[in-house]
Amino acid sequence: MQGHNKAFMADPYRFLLHHPLRIQARTDQNSPLAQINAQASPPVFDFDLRPSGDRCMELIPFSAHTKTNFFGTQRPIRAYWLDYQPERICTISGDMKQADYLFTPMLSGCYVGGGPTGMVHIAGDFYNEALRRFVPPVHQRDNASMRLRAMENLNGSLTIAFDSNQNTSAAEMTLVGVRSNTGWMFYVQGHTAFSGNAATLASVYNETNHQTVIPIRDLRRG
């Protein structure tokens, strides 16, 4: 939309440095992503970016219109959708070579990880459900327990991860996956919580010299 898709695909890191990106969960009230079929196999869809407030962008499903030109700026962003459900673990299984990008709802305590067998998004309140159902292990949510759950859901193969509850300072974070010849990496963008359509960029970690976007390539942040 208006060249934003083209700019994002040309340089996701630079794009995120300038535009707080809002990605709502399907279950959020009035979410533009509510109709996504998260059970599709593979869950690959065409997305669009639309302006939302001062310098902000919002992810929406792509809808072709009369001005769409395959060779122009109206090309969709073809990407995986890694779903989120409260108190649940959502997983994409497979080698994940059908698209070069990945989107997942904004993070405020969740854990996202990946490896050769897929990707996983673990809700930050996952252990609340475990406590109610008395499913072992019954203990507080911590980084080690989230990593263990991610490994179990990815058949023991976890090579990249981000824990948005581990010493982070931003109110919310947007995580975008990008695939290259060497595999997947994440870009994590920190920002304030969206109020209406507006948010401002914020440091992901206090100790990273006010970096509002950080690359994730391994397990050091997960």
Coordinates of C-alpha atoms in Angstrom, one line a residue:
M1 CA 0.0 0.0 0.0
Q2 CA 1.4 3.4 -1.1
G3 CA 4.9 1.8 -1.5
H4 CA 5.1 0.7 2.2
N5 CA 5.2 -3.0 1.3
K6 CA 8.0 -2.4 -1.2
A7 CA 10.0 -0.4 1.4
F8 CA 9.5 -3.1 4.1
M9 CA 10.6 -5.9 1.8
A10 CA 13.6 -3.9 0.6
D11 CA 15.0 -3.4 4.1
P12 CA 12.9 -4.7 7.0
Y13 CA 15.4 -3.4 9.6
R14 CA 15.4 0.1 8.3
F15 CA 11.6 0.1 7.9
L16 CA 11.2 -0.9 11.6
L17 CA 13.6 1.8 12.7
H18 CA 11.2 4.4 11.4
H19 CA 7.7 2.9 11.8
P20 CA 6.1 1.4 14.9
L21 CA 4.3 -1.6 13.5
R22 CA 1.0 -2.8 15.0
I23 CA 0.2 -6.5 14.5
Q24 CA -3.0 -7.4 16.4
A25 CA -4.1 -10.8 17.5
R26 CA -7.0 -12.4 15.6
T27 CA -8.9 -12.4 18.9
D28 CA -8.4 -8.7 19.6
Q29 CA -11.6 -6.5 19.4
N30 CA -12.1 -5.2 15.8
S31 CA -8.9 -6.9 14.7
P32 CA -8.3 -6.6 10.9
L33 CA -6.7 -10.0 11.0
A34 CA -9.7 -11.8 12.6
Q35 CA -10.6 -13.8 9.4
I36 CA -7.1 -15.3 8.9
N37 CA -7.3 -19.1 8.8
A38 CA -4.6 -20.0 11.3
Q39 CA -5.2 -23.7 10.7
A40 CA -4.1 -23.5 7.1
S41 CA -1.2 -25.7 6.1
P42 CA 1.1 -23.9 5.5
P43 CA -0.3 -20.7 7.2
V44 CA 1.0 -18.5 4.4
F45 CA -1.0 -15.4 3.4
D46 CA -0.7 -12.1 1.5
F47 CA -0.4 -9.1 3.8
D48 CA -0.5 -5.3 3.4
L49 CA 0.8 -2.4 5.4
R50 CA -1.3 0.7 5.9
P51 CA -0.6 4.0 7.7
S52 CA -1.9 4.1 11.2
G53 CA -1.2 7.4 13.1
D54 CA 2.0 9.4 13.0
R55 CA 4.6 7.3 11.3
C56 CA 2.9 4.1 12.5
M57 CA 1.9 1.2 10.4
E58 CA -0.6 -1.6 10.8
L59 CA -0.6 -5.1 9.3
I60 CA -3.7 -6.1 7.4
P61 CA -4.7 -8.8 4.9
F62 CA -3.9 -7.8 1.3
S63 CA -6.9 -7.1 -0.9
A64 CA -6.3 -6.6 -4.6
H65 CA -7.8 -3.5 -6.1
T66 CA -7.9 -1.8 -9.5
K67 CA -4.5 -0.1 -9.0
T68 CA -2.7 -3.3 -8.1
N69 CA 0.2 -3.9 -10.4
F70 CA 2.4 -7.0 -9.9
F71 CA 5.5 -5.0 -11.0
G72 CA 4.6 -1.9 -9.1
T73 CA 4.5 -0.8 -5.4
Q74 CA 1.2 -2.7 -4.7
R75 CA 2.7 -6.1 -4.4
P76 CA 1.6 -7.9 -1.2
I77 CA 4.0 -9.2 1.5
R78 CA 3.7 -13.0 1.3
A79 CA 4.4 -14.3 4.8
Y80 CA 3.8 -16.9 7.4
W81 CA 1.3 -16.2 10.1
L82 CA 2.4 -17.5 13.6
D83 CA -0.8 -17.4 15.6
Y84 CA -1.3 -16.4 19.2
Q85 CA -3.9 -17.7 21.7
P86 CA -4.1 -16.7 25.3
E87 CA -2.7 -19.5 27.6
R88 CA -1.8 -21.6 24.6
I89 CA 1.1 -22.7 22.5
C90 CA 0.8 -22.0 18.8
T91 CA 3.1 -23.8 16.3
I92 CA 4.0 -23.8 12.6
S93 CA 5.4 -27.2 11.6
G94 CA 7.6 -27.8 8.6
D95 CA 10.8 -26.5 6.9
M96 CA 9.2 -23.1 6.4
K97 CA 10.5 -22.4 2.9
Q98 CA 7.2 -21.2 1.3
A99 CA 7.7 -17.6 2.3
D100 CA 10.5 -15.2 3.3
Y101 CA 8.7 -13.3 6.1
L102 CA 6.9 -14.2 9.3
F103 CA 4.4 -12.1 11.3
T104 CA 3.0 -12.8 14.7
P105 CA 0.9 -10.7 17.1
M106 CA 2.7 -8.1 19.3
L107 CA 4.5 -9.4 22.4
S108 CA 4.2 -8.4 26.0
G109 CA 5.4 -11.4 27.9
C110 CA 5.3 -14.1 25.2
Y111 CA 8.1 -16.4 24.0
V112 CA 8.8 -17.0 20.3
G113 CA 11.2 -19.6 19.1
G114 CA 12.2 -21.5 15.9
G115 CA 14.3 -24.2 14.4
P116 CA 14.6 -26.5 11.4
T117 CA 11.2 -28.1 12.2
G118 CA 9.1 -24.9 12.6
M119 CA 8.2 -21.9 14.8
V120 CA 6.4 -21.6 18.1
H121 CA 4.6 -18.8 20.0
I122 CA 4.1 -19.5 23.7
A123 CA 1.6 -17.2 25.4
G124 CA 3.1 -15.4 28.4
D125 CA 0.3 -16.6 30.6
F126 CA 0.7 -20.2 29.5
Y127 CA 1.4 -21.4 33.0
N128 CA -1.8 -19.9 34.3
E129 CA -3.6 -22.5 32.4
A130 CA -1.2 -25.2 33.6
L131 CA -1.9 -24.2 37.2
R132 CA -5.7 -24.5 36.7
R133 CA -5.5 -27.9 35.0
F134 CA -2.8 -29.2 37.3
V135 CA -0.6 -30.2 34.4
P136 CA 3.0 -30.7 35.5
P137 CA 5.4 -29.0 35.9
V138 CA 3.4 -26.5 38.0
H139 CA 5.8 -23.7 38.7
Q140 CA 6.1 -20.0 37.9
R141 CA 6.7 -18.9 34.3
D142 CA 10.5 -18.4 33.7
N143 CA 12.9 -18.3 30.8
A144 CA 14.0 -21.9 31.3
S145 CA 10.5 -23.3 31.4
M146 CA 9.5 -21.4 28.2
R147 CA 12.6 -22.6 26.4
L148 CA 11.8 -26.2 27.5
R149 CA 8.3 -25.9 26.2
A150 CA 9.5 -24.5 22.9
M151 CA 12.0 -27.4 22.4
E152 CA 9.3 -30.0 23.2
N153 CA 7.0 -28.5 20.5
L154 CA 9.8 -28.3 18.0
N155 CA 11.1 -31.9 18.5
G156 CA 14.1 -30.7 20.5
S157 CA 15.4 -28.5 17.7
L158 CA 15.5 -24.8 18.9
T159 CA 18.1 -22.6 17.2
I160 CA 16.6 -19.1 17.6
A161 CA 14.4 -17.5 20.2
F162 CA 13.2 -14.3 21.9
D163 CA 11.7 -14.1 25.4
S164 CA 9.8 -10.8 25.6
N165 CA 9.6 -11.2 29.4
Q166 CA 13.4 -11.4 30.0
N167 CA 14.7 -8.0 31.1
T168 CA 12.8 -6.2 28.4
S169 CA 11.8 -2.6 29.0
A170 CA 9.4 -1.7 26.1
A171 CA 5.7 -1.9 26.9
E172 CA 5.1 -3.9 23.7
M173 CA 7.3 -5.5 21.1
T174 CA 6.7 -6.3 17.5
L175 CA 8.6 -9.4 16.2
V176 CA 9.1 -10.0 12.4
G177 CA 10.8 -13.0 10.9
V178 CA 13.0 -12.7 7.8
R179 CA 14.4 -15.7 5.9
S180 CA 17.6 -15.6 3.9
N181 CA 20.0 -18.1 2.4
T182 CA 21.4 -18.8 5.9
G183 CA 18.1 -19.3 7.6
W184 CA 15.6 -17.4 9.7
M185 CA 16.3 -14.4 11.9
F186 CA 14.1 -12.1 13.9
Y187 CA 13.9 -8.3 14.2
V188 CA 12.3 -7.2 17.5
Q189 CA 11.0 -3.6 17.6
G190 CA 10.2 -1.9 21.0
H191 CA 7.4 0.6 21.3
T192 CA 4.9 2.0 23.7
A193 CA 1.5 0.3 23.9
F194 CA -0.7 1.5 21.0
S195 CA -3.3 4.0 22.1
G196 CA -5.8 4.1 19.3
N197 CA -3.6 4.1 16.2
A198 CA -0.6 5.7 17.8
A199 CA 2.6 4.5 19.5
T200 CA 6.2 5.7 19.7
L201 CA 9.4 3.7 19.4
A202 CA 11.0 2.6 22.7
S203 CA 14.2 0.8 23.7
V204 CA 13.8 -3.0 23.7
Y205 CA 16.3 -3.3 26.6
N206 CA 17.7 -0.6 28.9
E207 CA 21.2 -1.9 28.5
T208 CA 21.3 -1.8 24.7
N209 CA 22.0 2.0 24.3
H210 CA 18.4 2.8 23.5
Q211 CA 18.2 0.4 20.5
T212 CA 14.6 0.4 19.3
V213 CA 15.1 -2.5 16.9
I214 CA 17.4 -5.5 17.6
P215 CA 18.3 -8.5 15.5
I216 CA 17.9 -12.0 16.9
R217 CA 20.0 -14.8 15.4
D218 CA 20.4 -17.3 18.2
L219 CA 19.3 -18.2 21.7
R220 CA 21.0 -15.5 23.7
R221 CA 17.8 -13.5 24.1
G222 CA 15.6 -16.6 24.5

